[in-house]
CSV table of C-alpha atoms in Angstrom, one decimal:
chain,number,residue,atom,x,y,z
A,22,UNK,CA,118.9,132.9,79.2
A,23,UNK,CA,120.1,136.5,79.4
A,24,UNK,CA,117.5,137.6,76.7
A,25,UNK,CA,120.2,139.6,74.9
A,26,UNK,CA,120.7,141.9,77.9
A,27,UNK,CA,124.3,143.1,78.3
A,28,UNK,CA,125.7,145.0,81.2
A,29,UNK,CA,125.3,148.3,79.4
A,30,UNK,CA,121.6,147.7,78.7
A,31,UNK,CA,121.0,146.7,82.3
A,32,UNK,CA,122.6,150.0,83.5
A,33,UNK,CA,120.4,152.0,81.1
A,34,UNK,CA,117.3,150.2,82.3
A,35,UNK,CA,118.3,150.8,85.9
A,36,UNK,CA,118.8,154.6,85.3
A,37,UNK,CA,115.4,154.8,83.5
A,38,UNK,CA,113.7,152.9,86.4
A,39,UNK,CA,115.3,155.4,88.9
A,40,UNK,CA,113.9,158.3,87.1
A,41,UNK,CA,110.4,156.7,86.6
A,42,UNK,CA,110.1,155.5,90.2
A,43,UNK,CA,111.6,158.6,91.8
A,44,UNK,CA,113.7,159.0,95.0
A,45,UNK,CA,110.6,158.7,97.3
A,46,UNK,CA,109.5,155.2,96.3
A,47,UNK,CA,112.9,153.8,95.3
A,48,UNK,CA,113.8,152.4,98.8
A,49,UNK,CA,110.5,150.6,99.0
A,50,UNK,CA,110.9,148.9,95.6
A,51,UNK,CA,114.5,148.0,96.5
A,52,UNK,CA,113.2,146.3,99.6
A,53,UNK,CA,110.6,144.4,97.6
A,54,UNK,CA,113.2,143.3,95.2
A,55,UNK,CA,115.4,142.0,98.0
A,56,UNK,CA,112.4,140.1,99.5
A,57,UNK,CA,111.7,138.5,96.1
A,58,UNK,CA,115.3,137.4,95.7
A,59,UNK,CA,115.3,135.9,99.2
A,60,UNK,CA,112.0,134.0,98.5
A,61,UNK,CA,113.2,132.6,95.2
A,62,UNK,CA,116.5,131.5,96.8
A,63,UNK,CA,114.5,129.9,99.7
A,64,UNK,CA,112.2,128.1,97.2
A,65,UNK,CA,115.3,126.7,95.3
A,66,UNK,CA,116.8,125.5,98.6
A,67,UNK,CA,113.5,123.9,99.6
A,68,UNK,CA,113.3,122.1,96.3
A,69,UNK,CA,116.9,120.9,96.7
A,70,UNK,CA,116.2,119.7,100.2
A,71,UNK,CA,113.1,117.9,99.1
A,72,UNK,CA,115.0,116.1,96.3
A,73,UNK,CA,117.7,115.1,98.8
A,74,UNK,CA,115.0,113.8,101.1
A,75,UNK,CA,113.2,111.8,98.4
A,76,UNK,CA,116.2,110.4,96.6
A,77,UNK,CA,118.2,109.6,99.8
A,78,UNK,CA,121.9,109.4,99.8
A,79,UNK,CA,122.1,108.8,96.0
A,80,UNK,CA,121.3,112.6,95.5
A,81,UNK,CA,124.8,113.6,96.5
A,82,UNK,CA,126.4,110.8,94.3
A,83,UNK,CA,124.7,112.0,91.1
A,84,UNK,CA,127.0,113.7,88.6
A,85,UNK,CA,124.7,116.6,87.7
A,86,UNK,CA,127.2,117.9,85.0
A,87,UNK,CA,126.8,114.7,83.1
A,88,UNK,CA,123.0,115.2,83.0
A,89,UNK,CA,123.3,118.7,81.7
A,90,UNK,CA,121.4,118.9,78.4
A,91,UNK,CA,124.1,121.3,77.0
A,92,UNK,CA,126.5,118.3,77.1
A,93,UNK,CA,124.3,116.3,74.7
A,94,UNK,CA,126.3,115.0,71.8
A,95,UNK,CA,124.4,112.3,69.8
A,96,UNK,CA,127.6,111.1,68.1
A,97,UNK,CA,129.3,110.5,71.5
A,98,UNK,CA,126.3,108.8,73.0
A,99,UNK,CA,126.0,106.4,70.0
A,100,UNK,CA,129.8,105.7,70.1
A,101,UNK,CA,129.7,104.9,73.8
A,102,UNK,CA,126.6,102.7,73.4
A,103,UNK,CA,128.4,100.7,70.6
A,104,UNK,CA,131.6,100.4,72.6
A,105,UNK,CA,129.8,99.2,75.7
A,106,UNK,CA,128.3,96.2,73.9
A,107,UNK,CA,131.7,94.8,72.6
A,108,UNK,CA,132.3,91.2,73.7
A,109,UNK,CA,135.0,90.6,76.4
A,110,UNK,CA,138.4,89.4,75.1
A,111,UNK,CA,139.1,85.7,75.4
A,112,UNK,CA,141.1,84.4,78.3
A,113,UNK,CA,144.8,83.7,77.9
A,114,UNK,CA,144.4,80.0,78.8
A,115,UNK,CA,143.3,79.0,75.4
A,116,UNK,CA,145.8,79.3,72.6
A,117,UNK,CA,143.3,78.3,69.9
A,118,UNK,CA,140.8,81.0,71.1
A,119,UNK,CA,143.6,83.6,70.9
A,120,UNK,CA,144.6,82.5,67.4
A,121,UNK,CA,140.9,82.6,66.3
A,122,UNK,CA,140.5,86.0,67.7
A,123,UNK,CA,143.6,87.3,65.9
A,124,UNK,CA,142.3,85.9,62.6
A,125,UNK,CA,138.8,87.4,63.0
A,126,UNK,CA,138.4,90.7,61.3
A,127,UNK,CA,137.6,93.8,63.3
A,128,UNK,CA,134.2,94.2,61.7
A,129,UNK,CA,133.1,90.9,63.1
A,130,UNK,CA,133.7,92.1,66.7
A,131,UNK,CA,131.0,94.8,66.5
A,132,UNK,CA,127.5,93.9,67.5
A,133,UNK,CA,125.1,93.1,64.6
A,134,UNK,CA,122.9,96.2,64.1
A,135,UNK,CA,120.0,96.6,61.8
A,136,UNK,CA,120.8,99.2,59.2
A,137,UNK,CA,118.1,101.6,58.3
A,138,UNK,CA,118.5,103.5,55.0
A,139,UNK,CA,117.9,107.2,55.4
A,140,UNK,CA,115.6,109.2,53.1
A,141,UNK,CA,118.5,110.9,51.5
A,142,UNK,CA,120.1,107.5,50.6
A,143,UNK,CA,116.8,106.2,49.3
A,144,UNK,CA,116.5,109.2,47.0
A,145,UNK,CA,120.1,108.9,45.8
A,146,UNK,CA,119.5,105.2,45.1
A,147,UNK,CA,116.3,106.0,43.2
A,148,UNK,CA,117.9,108.8,41.2
A,149,UNK,CA,121.1,106.9,40.6
A,150,UNK,CA,124.2,108.2,42.4
A,151,UNK,CA,126.1,110.9,40.5
A,152,UNK,CA,123.1,111.9,38.3
A,153,UNK,CA,121.9,115.5,38.8
A,154,UNK,CA,118.5,116.1,40.4
A,155,UNK,CA,115.7,116.7,37.9
A,156,UNK,CA,115.3,120.4,37.0
A,157,UNK,CA,112.2,122.0,35.4
A,158,UNK,CA,113.1,125.1,33.3
A,159,UNK,CA,109.4,126.2,33.1
A,160,UNK,CA,108.9,126.1,36.9
A,161,UNK,CA,111.2,129.1,37.6
């Protein structure tokens, strides 16, 4: 959220602000900026303390990096959800269960999921796979 501001642009803005404000009013505005930064920091600390108060000891146990929306990867989430639902392996006490598990194909181990055909697949099925899309010469 830097809004496209680089270090060079910030320096130019600061120099222009110094010229516009002038040397007489600059210390007052710098003090106001310092108070604003302190108040924002105090509000953030207060919010963190309130969350810690309301959530209790679980607040410190939460892995906040895992909840970061920038870490969102739908493929990983679906893969983990499918792998979590796999059945537990059979115990070693039963030889017939182990033999049956060895004969069972891998696709049978995955949980049964309802397949929903996408709009693209429906269109491809309707048009016939491999056929080109309809083209109207007069439309262009």
